mmCIF file of C-alpha atoms in Angstrom:
data_model
loop_
_atom_site.group_PDB
_atom_site.id
_atom_site.type_symbol
_atom_site.label_atom_id
_atom_site.label_comp_id
_atom_site.label_asym_id
_atom_site.label_seq_id
_atom_site.Cartn_x
_atom_site.Cartn_y
_atom_site.Cartn_z
ATOM 1 C CA MET A 456 96.434 21.020 -60.839
ATOM 2 C CA ARG A 457 97.848 17.506 -61.221
ATOM 3 C CA ALA A 458 101.116 18.529 -59.508
ATOM 4 C CA ALA A 459 99.144 19.906 -56.559
ATOM 5 C CA ALA A 460 97.235 16.630 -56.211
ATOM 6 C CA ILE A 461 100.465 14.628 -56.240
ATOM 7 C CA ALA A 462 102.019 16.927 -53.630
ATOM 8 C CA MET A 463 98.947 16.602 -51.372
ATOM 9 C CA ASN A 464 99.074 12.806 -51.664
ATOM 10 C CA MET A 465 102.737 12.808 -50.671
ATOM 11 C CA LEU A 466 101.993 14.960 -47.631
ATOM 12 C CA ALA A 467 99.158 12.669 -46.565
ATOM 13 C CA ALA A 468 101.363 9.550 -46.602
ATOM 14 C CA PRO A 469 104.973 10.478 -45.885
ATOM 15 C CA LEU A 470 107.643 7.897 -46.483
ATOM 16 C CA ALA A 471 109.330 6.684 -43.347
ATOM 17 C CA ALA A 472 112.997 5.985 -42.824
ATOM 18 C CA ALA A 473 113.552 2.287 -43.409
ATOM 19 C CA PRO A 474 115.767 0.156 -41.168
ATOM 20 C CA ALA A 475 119.315 -0.319 -42.436
ATOM 21 C CA ASP A 476 120.004 -2.873 -45.131
ATOM 22 C CA GLY A 477 121.959 -5.790 -43.766
ATOM 23 C CA VAL A 478 121.940 -9.265 -42.336
ATOM 24 C CA TYR A 479 120.389 -9.923 -38.929
ATOM 25 C CA ASP A 480 120.077 -13.081 -36.831
ATOM 26 C CA GLY A 481 117.857 -14.096 -33.937
ATOM 27 C CA PHE A 482 120.516 -16.215 -32.226
ATOM 28 C CA ASP A 483 124.018 -16.517 -33.674
ATOM 29 C CA CYS A 484 125.608 -14.503 -36.474
ATOM 30 C CA ALA A 485 128.638 -16.819 -36.397
ATOM 31 C CA ALA A 486 126.626 -19.892 -37.443
ATOM 32 C CA PRO A 487 127.221 -20.732 -41.131
ATOM 33 C CA VAL A 488 123.480 -21.381 -41.644
ATOM 34 C CA SER A 489 120.631 -20.196 -39.441
ATOM 35 C CA ASP A 490 116.871 -20.490 -39.783
ATOM 36 C CA GLN A 491 116.711 -17.340 -37.654
ATOM 37 C CA ARG A 492 118.634 -15.223 -40.191
ATOM 38 C CA VAL A 493 116.980 -12.299 -41.979
ATOM 39 C CA THR A 494 118.372 -10.244 -44.835
ATOM 40 C CA LEU A 495 117.001 -6.777 -45.470
ATOM 41 C CA GLN A 496 117.917 -5.027 -48.705
ATOM 42 C CA GLY A 497 116.001 -2.262 -50.417
ATOM 43 C CA ASP A 498 112.374 -3.282 -50.618
ATOM 44 C CA ARG A 499 112.997 -6.957 -49.798
ATOM 45 C CA ILE A 500 113.172 -8.951 -46.600
ATOM 46 C CA VAL A 501 114.364 -12.539 -46.927
ATOM 47 C CA TYR A 502 113.878 -15.214 -44.287
ATOM 48 C CA PHE A 503 115.177 -18.806 -44.199
ATOM 49 C CA GLU A 504 112.499 -20.244 -46.513
ATOM 50 C CA SER A 505 110.505 -17.220 -47.641
ATOM 51 C CA SER A 506 110.904 -13.703 -48.957
ATOM 52 C CA CYS A 507 108.741 -10.607 -49.115
ATOM 53 C CA ARG A 508 108.636 -7.468 -51.222
ATOM 54 C CA LEU A 509 107.864 -4.491 -48.945
ATOM 55 C CA THR A 510 105.538 -1.850 -50.378
ATOM 56 C CA ASP A 511 103.635 1.247 -49.279
ATOM 57 C CA PRO A 512 105.930 2.340 -46.403
ATOM 58 C CA ARG A 513 104.188 4.413 -43.738
ATOM 59 C CA SER A 514 105.548 6.259 -40.741
ATOM 60 C CA VAL A 515 104.196 5.284 -37.347
ATOM 61 C CA GLU A 516 103.351 8.427 -35.431
ATOM 62 C CA GLY A 517 105.371 8.613 -32.232
ATOM 63 C CA TRP A 518 107.752 5.802 -33.238
ATOM 64 C CA GLU A 519 110.602 7.450 -35.124
ATOM 65 C CA THR A 520 112.369 4.185 -35.980
ATOM 66 C CA ALA A 521 109.296 2.215 -37.117
ATOM 67 C CA THR A 522 107.918 1.758 -40.622
ATOM 68 C CA LEU A 523 104.718 -0.097 -41.501
ATOM 69 C CA TYR A 524 104.590 -1.940 -44.841
ATOM 70 C CA TRP A 525 102.477 -4.243 -46.909
ATOM 71 C CA ALA A 526 104.552 -7.392 -47.403
ATOM 72 C CA ASP A 527 103.882 -9.507 -50.498
ATOM 73 C CA CYS A 528 105.469 -12.816 -49.562
ATOM 74 C CA ARG A 529 106.177 -16.226 -51.019
ATOM 75 C CA GLY A 530 107.766 -19.358 -49.703
ATOM 76 C CA GLU A 531 107.283 -23.103 -49.377
ATOM 77 C CA GLY A 532 104.845 -23.096 -52.315
ATOM 78 C CA GLN A 533 102.597 -20.424 -50.776
ATOM 79 C CA GLU A 534 101.943 -16.733 -51.473
ATOM 80 C CA TRP A 535 100.422 -14.297 -48.997
ATOM 81 C CA ARG A 536 100.114 -10.621 -48.153
ATOM 82 C CA GLU A 537 100.343 -9.182 -44.665
ATOM 83 C CA ARG A 538 101.032 -6.000 -42.776
ATOM 84 C CA THR A 539 104.579 -5.934 -41.431
ATOM 85 C CA LEU A 540 106.210 -3.407 -39.142
ATOM 86 C CA LEU A 541 110.000 -3.019 -39.190
ATOM 87 C CA MET A 542 111.668 -1.098 -36.392
ATOM 88 C CA THR A 543 115.291 -0.526 -35.500
ATOM 89 C CA ARG A 544 116.308 -0.912 -31.892
ATOM 90 C CA MET A 545 119.158 0.541 -29.905
ATOM 91 C CA GLY A 546 122.458 -0.968 -31.028
ATOM 92 C CA GLY A 547 121.274 -1.428 -34.611
ATOM 93 C CA GLY A 548 119.061 -4.455 -34.076
ATOM 94 C CA LEU A 549 115.871 -5.131 -35.985
ATOM 95 C CA ILE A 550 112.370 -5.860 -34.725
ATOM 96 C CA VAL A 551 109.850 -7.361 -37.154
ATOM 97 C CA ILE A 552 106.173 -7.457 -36.161
ATOM 98 C CA GLY A 553 103.351 -9.187 -38.006
ATOM 99 C CA ASN A 554 99.766 -10.036 -37.116
ATOM 100 C CA GLY A 555 100.130 -12.003 -33.879
ATOM 101 C CA TRP A 556 103.913 -12.410 -33.887
ATOM 102 C CA ALA A 557 107.108 -10.441 -33.277
ATOM 103 C CA GLU A 558 110.782 -11.275 -33.676
ATOM 104 C CA ARG A 559 113.962 -9.534 -32.527
ATOM 105 C CA TYR A 560 117.198 -9.802 -34.512
ATOM 106 C CA ALA A 561 120.764 -8.669 -33.811
ATOM 107 C CA PRO A 562 122.846 -7.128 -36.605
ATOM 108 C CA CYS A 563 125.491 -9.341 -38.250
ATOM 109 C CA PRO A 564 128.035 -6.715 -39.369
ATOM 110 C CA ASN A 565 130.455 -9.349 -40.737
ATOM 111 C CA LEU A 566 127.843 -10.718 -43.170
ATOM 112 C CA GLN A 567 126.898 -8.963 -46.401
ATOM 113 C CA PRO A 568 123.416 -9.171 -47.931
ATOM 114 C CA LYS A 569 123.329 -11.589 -50.892
ATOM 115 C CA LEU A 570 119.957 -11.657 -52.578
ATOM 116 C CA ASP A 571 119.162 -13.645 -55.714
#
């Protein structure tokens, strides 16, 4: 009975395909430092002065390349939780959408993710 309940729960909330791990930048991948740089690795997304652990991934019906998460974030002495949508775009770019904001990032194939 317990196995059936677990299987039903998994069917009700399928895991979505996450965007590719990597480094992305909003303006210039060649710049040595950029406040528009984002690193995505596993369940973490790291911005210039903040980072978030991504949990509870959900598919977005009709958007094959989008995944909706809860993001538990910290940075600049603050902690917060928000819904965050990650979506890959043609050419391997990344779109990140939060409540009232959206950003577009290009892939930086010459940079490797380095998380603490």
